[in-house]
Short mmCIF file of C-alpha atoms in Angstrom, two decimals:
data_model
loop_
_atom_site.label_atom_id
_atom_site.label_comp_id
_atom_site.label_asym_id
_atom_site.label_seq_id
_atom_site.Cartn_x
_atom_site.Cartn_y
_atom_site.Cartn_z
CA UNK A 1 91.37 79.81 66.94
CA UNK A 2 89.55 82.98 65.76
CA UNK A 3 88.01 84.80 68.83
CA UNK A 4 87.17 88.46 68.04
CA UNK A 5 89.69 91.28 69.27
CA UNK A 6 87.39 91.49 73.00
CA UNK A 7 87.38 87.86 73.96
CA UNK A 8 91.26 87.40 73.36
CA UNK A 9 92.10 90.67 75.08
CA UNK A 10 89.77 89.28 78.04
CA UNK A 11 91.63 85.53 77.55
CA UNK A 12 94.99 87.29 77.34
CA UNK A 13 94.37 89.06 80.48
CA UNK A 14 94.56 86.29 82.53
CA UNK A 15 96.85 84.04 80.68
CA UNK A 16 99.58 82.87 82.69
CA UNK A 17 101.48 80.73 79.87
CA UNK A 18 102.69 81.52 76.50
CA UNK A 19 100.76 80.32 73.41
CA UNK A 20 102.54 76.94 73.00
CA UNK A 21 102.89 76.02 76.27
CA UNK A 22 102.51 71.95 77.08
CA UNK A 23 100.40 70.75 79.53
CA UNK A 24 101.45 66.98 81.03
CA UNK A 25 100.22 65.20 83.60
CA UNK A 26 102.60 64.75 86.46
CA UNK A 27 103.97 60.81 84.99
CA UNK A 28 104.10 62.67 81.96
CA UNK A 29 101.94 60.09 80.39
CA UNK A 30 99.38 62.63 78.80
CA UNK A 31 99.60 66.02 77.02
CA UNK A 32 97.62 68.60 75.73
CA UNK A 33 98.81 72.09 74.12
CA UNK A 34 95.77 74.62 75.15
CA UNK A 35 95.79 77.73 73.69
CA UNK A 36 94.95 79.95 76.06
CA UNK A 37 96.16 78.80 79.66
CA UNK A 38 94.58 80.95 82.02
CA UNK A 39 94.14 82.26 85.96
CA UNK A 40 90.51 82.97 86.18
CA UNK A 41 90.34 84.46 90.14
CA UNK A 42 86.64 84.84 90.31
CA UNK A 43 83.44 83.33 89.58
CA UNK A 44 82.83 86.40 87.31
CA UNK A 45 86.29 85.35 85.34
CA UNK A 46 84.81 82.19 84.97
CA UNK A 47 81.34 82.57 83.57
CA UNK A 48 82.92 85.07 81.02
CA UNK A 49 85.24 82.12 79.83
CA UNK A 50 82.30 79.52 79.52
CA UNK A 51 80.50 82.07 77.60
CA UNK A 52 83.31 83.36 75.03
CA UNK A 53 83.77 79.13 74.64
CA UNK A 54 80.02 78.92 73.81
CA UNK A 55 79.92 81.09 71.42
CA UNK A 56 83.38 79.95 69.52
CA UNK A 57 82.60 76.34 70.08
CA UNK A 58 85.90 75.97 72.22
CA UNK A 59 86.09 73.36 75.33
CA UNK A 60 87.38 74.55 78.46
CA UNK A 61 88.95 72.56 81.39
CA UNK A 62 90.01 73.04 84.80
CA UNK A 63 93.08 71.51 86.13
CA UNK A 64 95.02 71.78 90.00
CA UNK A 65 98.01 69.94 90.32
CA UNK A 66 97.68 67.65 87.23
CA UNK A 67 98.38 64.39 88.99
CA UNK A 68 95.34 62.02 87.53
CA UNK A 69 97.68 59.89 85.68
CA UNK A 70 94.90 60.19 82.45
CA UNK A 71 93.89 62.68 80.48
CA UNK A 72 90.66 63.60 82.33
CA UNK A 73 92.09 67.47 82.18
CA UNK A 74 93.49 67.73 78.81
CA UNK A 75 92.18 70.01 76.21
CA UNK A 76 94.01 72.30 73.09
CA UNK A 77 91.51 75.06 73.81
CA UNK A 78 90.83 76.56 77.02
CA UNK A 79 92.51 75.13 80.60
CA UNK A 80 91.64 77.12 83.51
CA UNK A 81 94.66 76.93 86.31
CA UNK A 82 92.59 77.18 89.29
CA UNK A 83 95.61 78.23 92.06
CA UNK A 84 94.55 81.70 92.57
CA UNK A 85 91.07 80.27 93.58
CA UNK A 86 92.29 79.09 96.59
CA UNK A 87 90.48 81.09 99.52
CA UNK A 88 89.45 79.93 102.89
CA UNK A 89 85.63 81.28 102.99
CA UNK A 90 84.55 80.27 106.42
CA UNK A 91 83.51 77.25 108.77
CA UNK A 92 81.69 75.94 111.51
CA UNK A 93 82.40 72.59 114.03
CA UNK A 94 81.55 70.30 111.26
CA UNK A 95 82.57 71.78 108.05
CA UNK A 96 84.33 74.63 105.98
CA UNK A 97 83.95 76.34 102.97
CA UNK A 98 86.73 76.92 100.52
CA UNK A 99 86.85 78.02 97.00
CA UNK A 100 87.45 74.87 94.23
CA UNK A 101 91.02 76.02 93.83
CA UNK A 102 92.41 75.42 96.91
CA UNK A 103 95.52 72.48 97.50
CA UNK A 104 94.61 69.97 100.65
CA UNK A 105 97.96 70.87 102.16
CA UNK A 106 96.80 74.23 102.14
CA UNK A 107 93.54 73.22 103.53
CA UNK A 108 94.99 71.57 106.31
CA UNK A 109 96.86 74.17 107.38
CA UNK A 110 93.72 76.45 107.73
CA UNK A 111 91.66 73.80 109.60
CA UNK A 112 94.58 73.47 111.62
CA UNK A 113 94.33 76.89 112.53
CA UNK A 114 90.81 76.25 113.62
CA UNK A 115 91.76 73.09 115.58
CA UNK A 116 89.69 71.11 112.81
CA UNK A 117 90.75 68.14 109.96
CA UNK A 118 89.27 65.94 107.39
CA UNK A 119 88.43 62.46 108.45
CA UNK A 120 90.33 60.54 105.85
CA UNK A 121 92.66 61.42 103.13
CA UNK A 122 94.22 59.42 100.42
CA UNK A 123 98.13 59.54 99.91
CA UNK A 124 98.95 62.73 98.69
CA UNK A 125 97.53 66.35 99.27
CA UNK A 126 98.90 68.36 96.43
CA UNK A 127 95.65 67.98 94.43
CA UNK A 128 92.72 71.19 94.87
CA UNK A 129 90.02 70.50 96.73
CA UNK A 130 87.52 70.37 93.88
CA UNK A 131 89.92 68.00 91.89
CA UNK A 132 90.18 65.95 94.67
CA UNK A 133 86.38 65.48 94.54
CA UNK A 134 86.13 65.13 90.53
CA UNK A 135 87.05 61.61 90.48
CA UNK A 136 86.47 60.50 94.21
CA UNK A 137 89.67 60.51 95.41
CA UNK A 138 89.85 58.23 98.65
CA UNK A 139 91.65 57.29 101.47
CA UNK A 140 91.01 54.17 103.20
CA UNK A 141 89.00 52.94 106.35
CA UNK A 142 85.64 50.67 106.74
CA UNK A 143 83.86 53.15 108.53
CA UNK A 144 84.52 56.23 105.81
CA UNK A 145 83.71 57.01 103.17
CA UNK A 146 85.99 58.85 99.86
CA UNK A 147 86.83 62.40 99.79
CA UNK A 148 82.94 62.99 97.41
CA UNK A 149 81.48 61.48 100.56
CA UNK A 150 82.49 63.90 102.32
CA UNK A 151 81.04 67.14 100.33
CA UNK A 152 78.09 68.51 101.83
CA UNK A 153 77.74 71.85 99.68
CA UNK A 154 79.48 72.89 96.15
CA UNK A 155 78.99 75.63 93.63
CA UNK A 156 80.14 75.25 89.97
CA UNK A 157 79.48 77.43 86.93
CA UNK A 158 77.74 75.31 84.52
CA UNK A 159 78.18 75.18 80.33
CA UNK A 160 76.07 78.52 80.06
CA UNK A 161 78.33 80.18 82.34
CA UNK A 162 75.37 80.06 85.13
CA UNK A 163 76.18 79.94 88.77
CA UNK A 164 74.79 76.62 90.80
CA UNK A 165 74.19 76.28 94.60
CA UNK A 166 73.51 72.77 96.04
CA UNK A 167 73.65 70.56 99.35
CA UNK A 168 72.19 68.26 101.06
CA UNK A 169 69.06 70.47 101.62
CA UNK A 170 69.04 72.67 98.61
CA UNK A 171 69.87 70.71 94.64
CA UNK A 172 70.09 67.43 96.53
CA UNK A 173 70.29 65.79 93.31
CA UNK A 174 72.81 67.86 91.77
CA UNK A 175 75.23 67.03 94.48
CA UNK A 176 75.02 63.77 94.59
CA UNK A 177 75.95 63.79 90.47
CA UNK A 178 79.07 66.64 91.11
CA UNK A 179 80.61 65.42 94.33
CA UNK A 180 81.66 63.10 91.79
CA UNK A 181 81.48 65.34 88.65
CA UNK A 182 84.55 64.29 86.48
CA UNK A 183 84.85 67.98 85.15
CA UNK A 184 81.43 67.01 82.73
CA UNK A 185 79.03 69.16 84.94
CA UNK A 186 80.85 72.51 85.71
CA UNK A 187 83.93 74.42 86.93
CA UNK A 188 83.79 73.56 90.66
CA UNK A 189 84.30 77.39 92.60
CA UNK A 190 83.48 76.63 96.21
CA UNK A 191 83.25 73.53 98.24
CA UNK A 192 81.97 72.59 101.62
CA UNK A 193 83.64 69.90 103.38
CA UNK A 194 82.60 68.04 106.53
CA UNK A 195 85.22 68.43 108.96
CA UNK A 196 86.09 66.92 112.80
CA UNK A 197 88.02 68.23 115.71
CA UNK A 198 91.85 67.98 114.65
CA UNK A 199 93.23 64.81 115.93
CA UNK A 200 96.77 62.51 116.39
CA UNK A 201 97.01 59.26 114.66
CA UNK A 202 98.93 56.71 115.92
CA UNK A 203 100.30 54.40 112.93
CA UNK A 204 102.06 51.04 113.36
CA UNK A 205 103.01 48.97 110.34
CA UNK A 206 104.37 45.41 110.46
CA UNK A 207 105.00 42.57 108.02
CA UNK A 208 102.79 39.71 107.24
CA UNK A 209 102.36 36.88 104.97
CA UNK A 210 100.24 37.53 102.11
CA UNK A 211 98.55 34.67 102.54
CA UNK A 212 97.78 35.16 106.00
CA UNK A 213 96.01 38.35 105.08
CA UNK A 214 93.99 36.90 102.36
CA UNK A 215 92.69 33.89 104.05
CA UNK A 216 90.95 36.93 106.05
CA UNK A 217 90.66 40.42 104.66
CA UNK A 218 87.73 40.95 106.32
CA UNK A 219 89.23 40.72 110.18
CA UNK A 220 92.45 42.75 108.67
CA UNK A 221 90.06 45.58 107.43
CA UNK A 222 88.44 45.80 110.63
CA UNK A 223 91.58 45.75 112.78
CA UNK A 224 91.95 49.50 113.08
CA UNK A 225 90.11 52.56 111.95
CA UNK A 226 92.26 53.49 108.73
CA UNK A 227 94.06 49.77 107.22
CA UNK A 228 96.41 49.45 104.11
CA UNK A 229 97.65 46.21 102.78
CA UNK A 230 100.94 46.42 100.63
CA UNK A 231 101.31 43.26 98.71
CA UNK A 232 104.83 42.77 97.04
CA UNK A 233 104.47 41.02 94.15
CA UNK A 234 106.32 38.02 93.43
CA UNK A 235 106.81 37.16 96.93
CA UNK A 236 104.25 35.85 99.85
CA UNK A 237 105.40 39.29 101.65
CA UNK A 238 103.27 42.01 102.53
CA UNK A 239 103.10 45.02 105.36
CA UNK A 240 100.08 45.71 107.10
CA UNK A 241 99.34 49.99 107.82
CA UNK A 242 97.07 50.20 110.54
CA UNK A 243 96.15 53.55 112.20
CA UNK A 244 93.86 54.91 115.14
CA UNK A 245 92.60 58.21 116.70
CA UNK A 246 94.83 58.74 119.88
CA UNK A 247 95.73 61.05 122.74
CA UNK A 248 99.33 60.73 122.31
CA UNK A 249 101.10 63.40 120.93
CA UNK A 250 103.97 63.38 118.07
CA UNK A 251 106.41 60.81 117.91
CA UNK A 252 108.29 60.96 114.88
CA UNK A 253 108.30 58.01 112.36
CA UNK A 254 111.56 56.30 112.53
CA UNK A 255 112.68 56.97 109.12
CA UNK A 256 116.22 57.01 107.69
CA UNK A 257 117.39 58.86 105.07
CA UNK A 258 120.08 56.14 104.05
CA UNK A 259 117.37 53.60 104.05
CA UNK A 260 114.29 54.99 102.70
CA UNK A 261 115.76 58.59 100.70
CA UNK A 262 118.90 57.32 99.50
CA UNK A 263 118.24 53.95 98.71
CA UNK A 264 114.87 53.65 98.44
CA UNK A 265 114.41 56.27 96.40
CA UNK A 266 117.75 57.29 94.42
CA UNK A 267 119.10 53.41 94.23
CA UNK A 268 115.65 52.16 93.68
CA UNK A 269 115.16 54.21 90.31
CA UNK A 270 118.49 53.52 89.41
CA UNK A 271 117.96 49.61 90.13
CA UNK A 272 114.69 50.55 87.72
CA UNK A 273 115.80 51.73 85.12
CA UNK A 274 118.26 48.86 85.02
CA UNK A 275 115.77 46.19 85.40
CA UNK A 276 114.42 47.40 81.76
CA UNK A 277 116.73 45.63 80.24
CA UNK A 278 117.01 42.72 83.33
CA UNK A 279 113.57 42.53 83.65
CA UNK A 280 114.00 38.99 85.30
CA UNK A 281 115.88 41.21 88.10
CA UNK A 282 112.97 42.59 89.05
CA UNK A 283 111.46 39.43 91.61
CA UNK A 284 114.89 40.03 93.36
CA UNK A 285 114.80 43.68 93.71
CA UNK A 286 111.02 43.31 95.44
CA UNK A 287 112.80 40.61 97.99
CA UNK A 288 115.93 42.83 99.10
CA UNK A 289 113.90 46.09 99.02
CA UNK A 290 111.15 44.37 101.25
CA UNK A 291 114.26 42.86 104.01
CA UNK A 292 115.83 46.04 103.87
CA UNK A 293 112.93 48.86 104.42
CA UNK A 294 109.94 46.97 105.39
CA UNK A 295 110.57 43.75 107.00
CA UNK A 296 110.18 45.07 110.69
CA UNK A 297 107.33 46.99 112.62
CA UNK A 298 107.69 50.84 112.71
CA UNK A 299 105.44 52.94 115.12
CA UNK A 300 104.78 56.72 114.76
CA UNK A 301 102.55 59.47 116.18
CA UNK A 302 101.53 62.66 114.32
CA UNK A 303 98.88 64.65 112.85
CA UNK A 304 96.32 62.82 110.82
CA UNK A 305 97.24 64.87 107.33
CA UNK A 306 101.04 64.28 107.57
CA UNK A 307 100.11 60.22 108.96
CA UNK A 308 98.01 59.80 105.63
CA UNK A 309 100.29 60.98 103.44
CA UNK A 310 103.36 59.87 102.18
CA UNK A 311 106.10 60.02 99.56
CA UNK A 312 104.79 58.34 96.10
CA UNK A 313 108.02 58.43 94.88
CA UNK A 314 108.61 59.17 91.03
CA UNK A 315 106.49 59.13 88.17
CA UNK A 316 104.02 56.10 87.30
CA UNK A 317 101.85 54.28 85.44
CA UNK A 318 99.06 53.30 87.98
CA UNK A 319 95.32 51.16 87.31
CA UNK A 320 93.01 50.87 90.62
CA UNK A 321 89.94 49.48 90.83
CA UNK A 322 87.19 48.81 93.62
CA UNK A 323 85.66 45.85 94.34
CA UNK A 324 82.80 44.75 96.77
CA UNK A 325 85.04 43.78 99.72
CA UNK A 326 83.59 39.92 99.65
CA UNK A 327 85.31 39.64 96.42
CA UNK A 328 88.16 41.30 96.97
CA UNK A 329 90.30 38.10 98.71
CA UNK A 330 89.65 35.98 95.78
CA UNK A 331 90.43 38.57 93.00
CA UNK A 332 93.69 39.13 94.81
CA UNK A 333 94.38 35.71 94.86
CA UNK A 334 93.75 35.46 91.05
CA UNK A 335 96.10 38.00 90.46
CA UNK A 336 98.57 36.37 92.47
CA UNK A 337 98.07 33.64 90.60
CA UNK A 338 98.90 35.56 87.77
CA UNK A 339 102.07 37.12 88.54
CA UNK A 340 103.28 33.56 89.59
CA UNK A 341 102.49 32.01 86.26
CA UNK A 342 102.33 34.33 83.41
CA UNK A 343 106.48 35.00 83.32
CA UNK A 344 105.36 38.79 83.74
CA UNK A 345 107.38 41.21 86.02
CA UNK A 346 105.81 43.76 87.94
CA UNK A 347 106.91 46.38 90.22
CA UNK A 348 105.87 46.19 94.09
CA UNK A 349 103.48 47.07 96.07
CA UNK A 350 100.02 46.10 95.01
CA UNK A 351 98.63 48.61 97.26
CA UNK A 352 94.90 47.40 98.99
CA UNK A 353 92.48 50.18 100.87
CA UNK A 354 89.25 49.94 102.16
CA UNK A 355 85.99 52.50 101.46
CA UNK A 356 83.11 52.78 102.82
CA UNK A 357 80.05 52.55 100.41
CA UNK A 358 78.66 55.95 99.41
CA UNK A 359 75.39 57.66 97.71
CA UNK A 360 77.47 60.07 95.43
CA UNK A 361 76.38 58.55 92.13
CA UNK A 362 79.67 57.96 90.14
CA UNK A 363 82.31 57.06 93.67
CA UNK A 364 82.80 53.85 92.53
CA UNK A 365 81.73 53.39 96.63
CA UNK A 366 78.56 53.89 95.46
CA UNK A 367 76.07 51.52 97.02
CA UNK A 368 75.45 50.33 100.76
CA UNK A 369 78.61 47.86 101.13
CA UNK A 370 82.06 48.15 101.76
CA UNK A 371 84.80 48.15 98.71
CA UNK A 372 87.85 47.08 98.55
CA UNK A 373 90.10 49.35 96.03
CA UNK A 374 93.16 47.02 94.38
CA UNK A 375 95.89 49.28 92.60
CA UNK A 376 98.92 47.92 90.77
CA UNK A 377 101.83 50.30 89.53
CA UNK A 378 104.54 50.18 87.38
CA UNK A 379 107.52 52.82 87.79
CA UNK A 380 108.85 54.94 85.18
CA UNK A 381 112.27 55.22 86.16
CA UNK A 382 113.74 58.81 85.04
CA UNK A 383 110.51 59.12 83.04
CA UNK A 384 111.55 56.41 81.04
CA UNK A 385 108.92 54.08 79.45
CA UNK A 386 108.09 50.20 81.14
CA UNK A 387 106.35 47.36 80.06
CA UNK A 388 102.57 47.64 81.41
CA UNK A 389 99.94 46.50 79.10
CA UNK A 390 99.76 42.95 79.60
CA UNK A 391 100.07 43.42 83.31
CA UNK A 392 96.72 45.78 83.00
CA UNK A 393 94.90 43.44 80.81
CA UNK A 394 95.07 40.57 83.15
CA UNK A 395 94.40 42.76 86.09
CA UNK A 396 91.17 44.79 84.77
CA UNK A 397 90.15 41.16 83.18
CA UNK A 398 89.96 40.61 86.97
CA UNK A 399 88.71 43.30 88.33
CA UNK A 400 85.34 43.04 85.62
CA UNK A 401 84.69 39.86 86.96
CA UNK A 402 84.66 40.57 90.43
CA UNK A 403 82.03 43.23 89.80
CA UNK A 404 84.76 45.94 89.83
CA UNK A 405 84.62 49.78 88.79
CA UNK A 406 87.92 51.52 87.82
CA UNK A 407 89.04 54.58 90.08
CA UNK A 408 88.07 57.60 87.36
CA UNK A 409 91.36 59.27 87.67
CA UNK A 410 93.21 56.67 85.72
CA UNK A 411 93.94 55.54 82.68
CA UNK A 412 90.89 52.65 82.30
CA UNK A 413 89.43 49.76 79.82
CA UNK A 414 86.11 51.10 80.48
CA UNK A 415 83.20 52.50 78.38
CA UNK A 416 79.64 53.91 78.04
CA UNK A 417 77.75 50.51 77.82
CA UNK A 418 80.07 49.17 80.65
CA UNK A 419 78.97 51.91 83.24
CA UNK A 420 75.45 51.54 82.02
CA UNK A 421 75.28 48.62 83.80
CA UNK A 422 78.16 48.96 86.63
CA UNK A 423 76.24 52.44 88.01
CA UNK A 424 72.60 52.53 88.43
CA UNK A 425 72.37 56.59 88.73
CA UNK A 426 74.87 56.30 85.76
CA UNK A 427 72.03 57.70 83.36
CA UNK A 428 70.66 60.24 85.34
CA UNK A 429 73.91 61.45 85.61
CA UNK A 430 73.84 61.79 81.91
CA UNK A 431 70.76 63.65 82.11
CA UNK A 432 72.47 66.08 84.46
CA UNK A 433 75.43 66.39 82.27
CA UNK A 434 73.22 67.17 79.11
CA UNK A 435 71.21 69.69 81.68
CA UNK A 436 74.54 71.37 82.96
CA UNK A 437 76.66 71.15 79.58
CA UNK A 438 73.74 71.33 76.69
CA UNK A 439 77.11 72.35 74.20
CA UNK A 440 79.22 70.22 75.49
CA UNK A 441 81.80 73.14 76.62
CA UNK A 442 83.39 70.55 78.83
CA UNK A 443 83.72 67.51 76.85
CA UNK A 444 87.23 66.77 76.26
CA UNK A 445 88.79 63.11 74.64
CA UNK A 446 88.43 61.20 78.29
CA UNK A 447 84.59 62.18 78.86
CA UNK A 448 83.95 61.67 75.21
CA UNK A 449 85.61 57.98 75.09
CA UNK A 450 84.80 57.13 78.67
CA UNK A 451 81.04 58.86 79.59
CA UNK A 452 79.11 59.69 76.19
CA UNK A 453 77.41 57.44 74.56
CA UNK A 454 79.14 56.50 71.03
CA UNK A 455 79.15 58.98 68.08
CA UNK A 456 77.48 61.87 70.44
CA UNK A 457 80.20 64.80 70.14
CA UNK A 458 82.92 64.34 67.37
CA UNK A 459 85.66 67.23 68.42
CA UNK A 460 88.76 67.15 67.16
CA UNK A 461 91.71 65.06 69.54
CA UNK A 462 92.62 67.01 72.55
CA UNK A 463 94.67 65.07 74.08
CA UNK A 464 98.19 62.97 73.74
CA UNK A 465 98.98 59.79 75.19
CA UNK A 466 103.29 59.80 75.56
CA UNK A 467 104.55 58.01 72.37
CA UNK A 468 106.36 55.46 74.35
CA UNK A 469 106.77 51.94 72.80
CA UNK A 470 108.77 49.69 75.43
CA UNK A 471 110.53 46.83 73.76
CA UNK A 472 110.83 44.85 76.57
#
């Protein structure tokens, strides 16, 4: 990479890892090696690095906490660490402004200094704000919407190192393409963020029969504010998550660290990594686990962030996918189906979550009806490699026909001609892309295989899918 002696002295500046330093993903299941991996820590910072890439036909990317299990940040060029972006800018009753860079957990912590909280979260809050937002990240509840739903302002610095302002008054269209911008518009510096007084949730989870819940999703996804199904495959077992706004104050959940630390963690990997060569293990590992930590009802009171969240365990491969929520009973029973006869053995839980629909162009809530979002995982015990492929074949073979739209931060079977017809702002959000990005400064190997249309930008490979090759 040739930049005159200026633009590396400016790059070098703010570099905060060695040339050679590897970027992965945090189930080290994609890599990247960027050149220059930097700390921008203004807007200023960042419209200098857009510009230097312009003119040396670089691509630059922005990555938080690296946890999309794809390769939607990777690039060899220029990666932008966004961490010391991370201020608290101000807020009202209904909604605070924070620079892109910011971590949720930190973000809660500031609302919660100002008595305020986001409505909904999804499972984890170590991703930034505006990474959260890049590929709709979601939470679950009929009556809201994803984490792009809830974006009412944003500024990003576009491919000509501009700065953009929109909301819901000002740019309208422009927000409704980057609350859901994939890193293809801009590097996301500030974000405004409907909020609501801080509130308790109350959270009681219980078994069922899988069955029981199928026969009528519907009634289970109304039964509470915030609902999560775990299905565990192999088995007609399943626990229902329900959770409401409350009064009550904290009442801790009744956790063990025997139980859910030591063995359902430590012993569980271990059991893992065993079951790669037992494979056939595996439906009676999913039966003991579920009598031993979930086969009873456990009740707990606490603060909506720390009730939402919870431990994801170790690393992953993970495929989710939303489908209109009158479908979703009948795809799960196809893929129950499946499991049962295809000889195939998968790792519990099929987790289930409910969205409302959205007008941000690319949530795959987009539309006016509710979704139902289906993931499946497979663990990578010690970062060791599983049997997955077949397992996603069937399941996005599924998902297609059921109308379904794959959750952009993962790994995905899905192409240009495929969201053509599965999004119908999906063009215009082209159009904004080509508007935003006119040199394709943000393209990287996922937007190029995924978004562009075939044979429109031909950069070298910037990214590295782990050379794993399970022989199980």
């Amino acid at each position: 990479m040739d930049l005159n002696e200026e633009d590396a002295k400016f790059l070098n500046s703010l570099r905060i890892q060695p040339h050679g330093f590897k970027f992965q993903n945090w189930a080290r299941t994609f890599s990247s090696q960027p050149t220059y991996y930097v700390a921008p820590t203004s807007e200023q910072d960042i419209s200098r690095i857009v510009r230097i890439a312009n003119k040396h036909k670089l691509t630059v990317k922005a990555v938080g906490s690296g946890h999309s299990p794809s390769d939607i940040a990777c690039t060899n060029a220029i990666m932008l660490n966004m961490d010391k972006m991370n201020r608290f800018i101000s807020c009202d009753a209904e909604a605070a402004t924070v620079q892109g860079g910011m971590r949720l957990y930190q973000l809660h912590e500031e609302l919660k200094q100002r008595q305020l909280a986001l409505s909904n979260l999804g499972s984890i809050s170590d991703q930034s704000i505006a990474g959260a937002i890049a590929t709709a990240t979601h939470g679950t509840g009929i009556e809201y919407g994803d984490m792009s739903d809830m974006v009412v302002g944003l500024v990003l610095i576009d491919g000509q190192g501009q700065r953009q302002e929109c909301s819901l008054a000002h740019n309208r269209s422009l927000l409704d393409a980057a609350r859901c911008h994939l890193g293809a518009l801009g590097i996301v510096t500030q974000v405004t963020v409907k909020c609501e007084p801080m509130f308790w949730l109350r959270a009681v989870q219980e078994p069922e029969s899988f069955i029981s819940v199928t026969q009528d999703l519907h009634a289970v996804a109304k039964s509470a504010e915030h609902v999560r199904v775990w299905w565990f495959p192999h088995t007609d077992n399943a626990v229902v998550w329900r959770a409401n706004r409350t009064r009550s104050r904290t009442r801790k959940s009744p956790e063990s660290f025997v139980r859910d630390r030591l063995y359902g963690f430590h012993i569980y990997q271990m059991q893992l990594l065993k079951a790669r060569c037992f494979p056939n293990s595996i439906p009676h590992l999913t039966r003991e686990h579920f009598a031993r930590r979930f086969d009873f009802r456990r009740e707990w009171v606490d603060e909506g962030f720390r009730v939402f969240n919870f431990d994801c365990l170790f690393p992953q491969y993970v495929n989710e996918w939303a489908v209109p929520l009158d479908q979703a009973a009948e795809a799960l029973q196809e893929l129950q189906q499946w499991t049962d006869e295809s000889g195939a053995r998968v790792h519990f839980p099929v987790e289930i979550r409910f969205v409302r629909g959205t007008s941000v162009w690319l949530s795959p809530a987009s539309g006016d009806q509710i979704v139902c979002y289906i993931g499946v995982i497979m663990y990578r015990p010690y970062h060791r490699p599983v049997p997955y492929k077949a397992y996603w074949q069937a399941f996005e073979r599924i998902m297609r026909k059921h109308e379904g739209r794959p959750h952009w931060a993962k790994a995905h079977g899905m192409f240009f001609h495929d969201f053509v017809s599965r999004y119908p702002r999906f063009n215009q959000f082209l159009e904004t892309r080509n508007q935003c990005d006119p040199h394709h400064v943000f393209v990287n190997d996922y937007l190029r295989r995924h978004i562009l249309p075939p044979g429109t930008s031909q950069n070298q490979q910037e990214s590295q899918i782990s050379t794993e090759n399970p022989r199980l």
